[in-house]
CSV table of C-alpha atoms in Angstrom, one decimal:
chain,number,residue,atom,x,y,z
A,8,MET,CA,-126.8,-46.8,-79.7
A,9,ALA,CA,-123.8,-49.2,-79.2
A,10,LYS,CA,-124.7,-52.9,-79.2
A,11,LEU,CA,-124.0,-54.5,-75.8
A,12,GLY,CA,-121.8,-57.6,-75.7
A,13,LYS,CA,-123.1,-60.9,-74.5
A,14,ARG,CA,-121.3,-60.8,-71.2
A,15,THR,CA,-122.3,-57.2,-70.5
A,16,ARG,CA,-125.9,-57.9,-71.4
A,17,ALA,CA,-126.0,-61.0,-69.2
A,18,ALA,CA,-124.5,-59.1,-66.2
A,19,ARG,CA,-127.1,-56.3,-66.5
A,20,GLU,CA,-129.9,-58.8,-66.6
A,21,ALA,CA,-128.5,-60.5,-63.5
A,22,PHE,CA,-128.5,-57.2,-61.6
A,23,GLU,CA,-131.8,-55.9,-62.9
A,24,GLY,CA,-134.3,-55.1,-60.2
A,25,LYS,CA,-131.9,-55.9,-57.4
A,26,ASP,CA,-130.9,-53.3,-54.9
A,27,GLU,CA,-130.6,-52.7,-51.2
A,28,LEU,CA,-129.2,-56.2,-50.8
A,29,THR,CA,-127.5,-57.6,-47.7
A,30,LEU,CA,-123.7,-57.5,-47.9
A,31,GLU,CA,-123.6,-61.2,-48.4
A,32,GLU,CA,-126.1,-61.1,-51.2
A,33,ALA,CA,-124.3,-58.3,-52.9
A,34,VAL,CA,-120.9,-60.0,-52.7
A,35,LYS,CA,-122.3,-63.2,-54.1
A,36,LEU,CA,-124.0,-61.4,-57.0
A,37,VAL,CA,-120.9,-59.3,-57.9
A,38,LYS,CA,-118.5,-62.2,-57.6
A,39,SER,CA,-120.6,-64.5,-59.7
A,40,ASN,CA,-120.8,-61.9,-62.5
A,41,ALA,CA,-117.1,-61.0,-62.5
A,42,THR,CA,-116.3,-63.0,-65.6
A,43,ALA,CA,-113.6,-61.0,-67.3
A,44,LYS,CA,-110.4,-62.7,-68.5
A,45,PHE,CA,-108.5,-61.2,-65.6
A,46,ASP,CA,-109.0,-61.2,-61.9
A,47,GLU,CA,-111.3,-58.3,-61.4
A,48,THR,CA,-111.0,-56.0,-58.4
A,49,VAL,CA,-114.1,-55.8,-56.1
A,50,GLU,CA,-114.7,-52.1,-55.4
A,51,VAL,CA,-116.9,-50.4,-52.8
A,52,ALA,CA,-118.2,-46.8,-53.2
A,53,MET,CA,-119.8,-44.9,-50.4
A,54,ASN,CA,-121.8,-41.7,-50.7
A,55,LEU,CA,-121.4,-39.7,-47.5
A,56,GLY,CA,-123.4,-36.8,-46.2
A,57,VAL,CA,-120.4,-34.4,-46.0
A,58,ASP,CA,-119.3,-31.3,-47.8
A,59,THR,CA,-115.5,-31.7,-48.4
A,60,ARG,CA,-115.2,-28.0,-49.1
A,61,HIS,CA,-115.3,-27.6,-45.3
A,62,ALA,CA,-112.2,-28.7,-43.3
A,63,ASP,CA,-114.4,-30.0,-40.4
A,64,GLN,CA,-116.2,-32.4,-42.8
A,65,MET,CA,-113.2,-34.0,-44.5
A,66,VAL,CA,-113.2,-37.8,-44.2
A,67,ARG,CA,-109.9,-39.6,-44.5
A,68,GLY,CA,-108.2,-42.6,-42.9
A,69,VAL,CA,-106.5,-45.9,-43.4
A,70,ILE,CA,-107.4,-49.5,-42.7
A,71,GLY,CA,-105.5,-52.7,-42.9
A,72,LEU,CA,-107.9,-55.2,-44.6
A,73,PRO,CA,-108.0,-58.5,-42.8
A,74,ASN,CA,-107.5,-60.5,-46.0
A,75,GLY,CA,-105.4,-58.0,-48.0
A,76,THR,CA,-106.3,-56.4,-51.3
A,77,GLY,CA,-104.9,-59.0,-53.6
A,78,LYS,CA,-103.0,-56.2,-55.4
A,79,THR,CA,-99.2,-55.9,-55.6
A,80,MET,CA,-98.5,-52.5,-54.1
A,81,ARG,CA,-95.6,-50.5,-55.4
A,82,VAL,CA,-94.1,-48.3,-52.7
A,83,ALA,CA,-91.9,-45.3,-53.0
A,84,VAL,CA,-90.0,-43.9,-50.0
A,85,PHE,CA,-88.4,-40.4,-49.6
A,86,ALA,CA,-85.6,-41.0,-47.2
A,87,ARG,CA,-81.8,-40.6,-46.8
A,88,GLY,CA,-79.0,-42.6,-45.1
A,89,PRO,CA,-80.0,-45.3,-42.6
A,90,LYS,CA,-83.7,-44.7,-43.1
A,91,ALA,CA,-83.3,-45.2,-46.9
A,92,ASP,CA,-81.5,-48.5,-46.1
A,93,GLU,CA,-84.4,-49.5,-43.8
A,94,ALA,CA,-87.0,-48.8,-46.5
A,95,GLN,CA,-85.0,-50.8,-49.0
A,96,ALA,CA,-84.7,-53.8,-46.6
A,97,ALA,CA,-88.4,-53.7,-45.9
A,98,GLY,CA,-89.2,-54.1,-49.6
A,99,ALA,CA,-89.7,-50.6,-50.9
A,100,ASP,CA,-89.7,-50.5,-54.7
A,101,ILE,CA,-88.2,-47.0,-55.1
A,102,VAL,CA,-86.1,-45.1,-52.5
A,103,GLY,CA,-84.7,-41.7,-53.1
A,104,ALA,CA,-84.6,-38.0,-52.3
A,105,GLU,CA,-83.9,-35.2,-54.8
A,106,ASP,CA,-83.4,-37.8,-57.5
A,107,LEU,CA,-86.8,-39.2,-56.8
A,108,MET,CA,-88.3,-35.7,-56.8
A,109,ALA,CA,-86.8,-35.1,-60.3
A,110,THR,CA,-88.2,-38.4,-61.6
A,111,ILE,CA,-91.7,-37.5,-60.5
A,112,GLN,CA,-91.4,-33.9,-61.8
A,113,GLY,CA,-90.4,-35.5,-65.1
A,114,GLY,CA,-93.7,-37.3,-65.3
A,115,THR,CA,-92.7,-40.8,-64.2
A,116,ILE,CA,-94.9,-42.1,-61.3
A,117,GLU,CA,-94.3,-45.8,-60.9
A,118,PHE,CA,-95.8,-46.4,-57.5
A,119,ASP,CA,-99.1,-46.7,-55.7
A,120,ARG,CA,-98.1,-45.4,-52.2
A,121,CYS,CA,-95.6,-42.7,-51.2
A,122,ILE,CA,-94.0,-42.6,-47.8
A,123,ALA,CA,-91.6,-40.0,-46.4
A,124,THR,CA,-89.6,-39.3,-43.3
A,125,PRO,CA,-90.5,-35.9,-41.7
A,126,ASP,CA,-87.2,-34.3,-42.8
A,127,MET,CA,-88.0,-35.1,-46.4
A,128,MET,CA,-91.2,-33.1,-46.4
A,129,PRO,CA,-89.7,-29.8,-47.7
A,130,ILE,CA,-88.7,-31.8,-50.8
A,131,VAL,CA,-92.0,-33.7,-51.1
A,132,GLY,CA,-94.0,-30.5,-50.5
A,133,ARG,CA,-92.8,-29.3,-53.9
A,134,LEU,CA,-94.7,-32.2,-55.5
A,135,GLY,CA,-98.0,-31.3,-54.0
A,136,LYS,CA,-99.7,-30.4,-57.3
A,137,ILE,CA,-98.5,-33.7,-58.8
A,138,LEU,CA,-99.1,-36.1,-55.9
A,139,GLY,CA,-102.1,-34.5,-54.3
A,140,PRO,CA,-104.7,-35.0,-57.0
A,141,ARG,CA,-103.5,-38.7,-57.2
A,142,ASN,CA,-104.0,-39.2,-53.5
A,143,LEU,CA,-100.3,-40.0,-53.2
A,144,MET,CA,-99.1,-37.2,-51.0
A,145,PRO,CA,-97.6,-38.5,-47.8
A,146,ASN,CA,-99.6,-37.5,-44.7
A,147,PRO,CA,-98.9,-38.1,-41.0
A,148,LYS,CA,-102.6,-38.7,-40.4
A,149,VAL,CA,-102.5,-41.9,-42.4
A,150,GLY,CA,-99.0,-43.0,-41.3
A,151,THR,CA,-97.2,-42.1,-44.5
A,152,VAL,CA,-95.0,-39.4,-42.9
A,153,THR,CA,-93.1,-41.4,-40.3
A,154,MET,CA,-89.7,-42.3,-39.0
A,155,ASP,CA,-90.7,-45.9,-38.9
A,156,VAL,CA,-90.5,-46.3,-42.7
A,157,ALA,CA,-89.9,-50.1,-42.5
A,158,GLN,CA,-93.3,-50.6,-40.8
A,159,ALA,CA,-95.0,-48.2,-43.1
A,160,VAL,CA,-93.7,-50.2,-46.1
A,161,LYS,CA,-94.7,-53.5,-44.6
A,162,ASP,CA,-98.2,-52.1,-43.9
A,163,ALA,CA,-98.6,-50.8,-47.5
A,164,LYS,CA,-97.4,-54.1,-48.9
A,165,GLY,CA,-99.7,-56.1,-46.5
A,166,GLY,CA,-103.0,-54.9,-47.7
A,167,GLN,CA,-103.5,-51.5,-46.1
A,168,VAL,CA,-106.0,-49.2,-47.8
A,169,GLN,CA,-106.1,-45.4,-47.6
A,170,PHE,CA,-109.4,-43.6,-48.2
A,171,ARG,CA,-110.3,-39.9,-48.6
A,172,ALA,CA,-113.7,-38.3,-49.4
A,173,GLU,CA,-113.6,-36.8,-52.9
A,174,LYS,CA,-115.7,-34.0,-54.3
A,175,GLY,CA,-119.4,-34.9,-53.7
A,176,GLY,CA,-118.5,-36.8,-50.5
A,177,VAL,CA,-117.7,-40.1,-52.3
A,178,VAL,CA,-115.2,-42.5,-50.8
A,179,HIS,CA,-114.2,-45.6,-52.8
A,180,ALA,CA,-111.6,-48.3,-52.6
A,181,GLY,CA,-110.7,-51.7,-53.9
A,182,VAL,CA,-111.4,-54.2,-51.2
A,183,GLY,CA,-110.2,-57.5,-52.7
A,184,LYS,CA,-110.3,-59.6,-55.9
A,185,ALA,CA,-113.0,-61.6,-57.5
A,186,SER,CA,-110.9,-64.7,-56.9
A,187,PHE,CA,-111.3,-64.2,-53.1
A,188,ASP,CA,-113.9,-66.4,-51.5
A,189,GLU,CA,-117.2,-64.7,-50.4
A,190,ALA,CA,-116.3,-64.8,-46.7
A,191,GLN,CA,-113.0,-63.0,-47.3
A,192,LEU,CA,-114.7,-60.3,-49.3
A,193,VAL,CA,-117.5,-59.8,-46.8
A,194,GLU,CA,-114.9,-59.5,-44.0
A,195,ASN,CA,-112.8,-56.9,-45.9
A,196,ILE,CA,-115.9,-54.8,-46.8
A,197,ARG,CA,-117.2,-54.8,-43.3
A,198,ALA,CA,-113.7,-53.7,-42.1
A,199,PHE,CA,-113.7,-50.9,-44.7
A,200,ILE,CA,-117.2,-49.7,-43.9
A,201,GLY,CA,-116.3,-49.7,-40.2
A,202,ALA,CA,-113.2,-47.6,-40.7
A,203,VAL,CA,-115.2,-45.0,-42.7
A,204,ALA,CA,-117.9,-45.0,-40.0
A,205,LYS,CA,-115.2,-44.3,-37.3
A,206,ALA,CA,-113.8,-41.5,-39.4
A,207,LYS,CA,-117.1,-39.6,-39.3
A,208,PRO,CA,-116.1,-35.9,-38.9
A,209,ALA,CA,-117.4,-33.7,-36.1
A,210,GLY,CA,-118.9,-31.3,-38.8
A,211,ALA,CA,-121.0,-33.9,-40.5
A,212,LYS,CA,-124.7,-33.1,-40.3
A,213,GLY,CA,-127.8,-35.4,-41.0
A,214,THR,CA,-127.4,-38.8,-42.5
A,215,TYR,CA,-123.7,-39.7,-42.7
A,216,MET,CA,-123.8,-42.9,-44.8
A,217,LYS,CA,-126.3,-42.3,-47.6
A,218,LYS,CA,-125.5,-45.0,-50.1
A,219,ILE,CA,-123.1,-48.0,-50.4
A,220,SER,CA,-122.5,-49.6,-53.8
A,221,LEU,CA,-120.5,-52.7,-54.7
A,222,SER,CA,-119.1,-53.6,-58.1
A,223,SER,CA,-116.3,-55.4,-59.9
A,224,THR,CA,-113.9,-53.7,-62.4
A,225,MET,CA,-115.9,-54.6,-65.5
A,226,GLY,CA,-119.3,-55.3,-63.9
A,227,PRO,CA,-122.4,-53.3,-63.0
A,228,GLY,CA,-122.9,-52.0,-59.4
A,229,VAL,CA,-125.4,-53.0,-56.8
A,230,THR,CA,-126.5,-51.1,-53.7
A,231,ILE,CA,-126.2,-52.5,-50.2
A,232,ASP,CA,-128.6,-52.0,-47.4
A,233,VAL,CA,-126.8,-49.2,-45.5
A,234,ALA,CA,-128.4,-49.7,-42.1
A,235,ALA,CA,-127.6,-53.4,-42.1
A,236,ALA,CA,-124.1,-53.0,-43.4
A,237,ALA,CA,-123.2,-50.2,-41.0
A,238,SER,CA,-124.6,-52.0,-37.9
A,239,GLU,CA,-122.5,-55.1,-38.3
């Protein structure tokens, strides 16, 4: 059995026996134990009572976190002509069409969000097997297939978070950095939980939110009292 480092051992001891905490207690615990040499991301994971194999139970959406994510978002835009110029002016990191498709097909993906104008979707559609599994495929339901590329770029750069239920009904996202103050993290997490609650699909049966966990990049996770967190 591998020997645990001093920091890891101390973190596990701090979390031992603690679960079903209030959101404020969980944030304080996670933040105080995020002691890595870099600014750790605070992550929330939610286990939902949905079966994503059924279309009427898919959960997906987008939320602009009130205090941003603390992450520098790299944005790629599929557009031509004036729309490409608009995307560039709005701060997009990569703008292109067939040339961008060729770059992605070649294995280079240097972006965290992909946006496209509707006329570009025949090109983007060829990248489904590459972008889909990475949750990078543009989708009109979350505002990434749009003619207003400038606003979409600004939203992405401004702390907007997309979410989608994965296999097993798990939704997760980074909701800030350990350097954020506790109030900022609590506000961001409440906003995220609220957005997932509103995205409850018509086909969901029984308990929708089963478990909510909070962790930092290098730290253990702690569970949050679902009833209390969801009622805020």
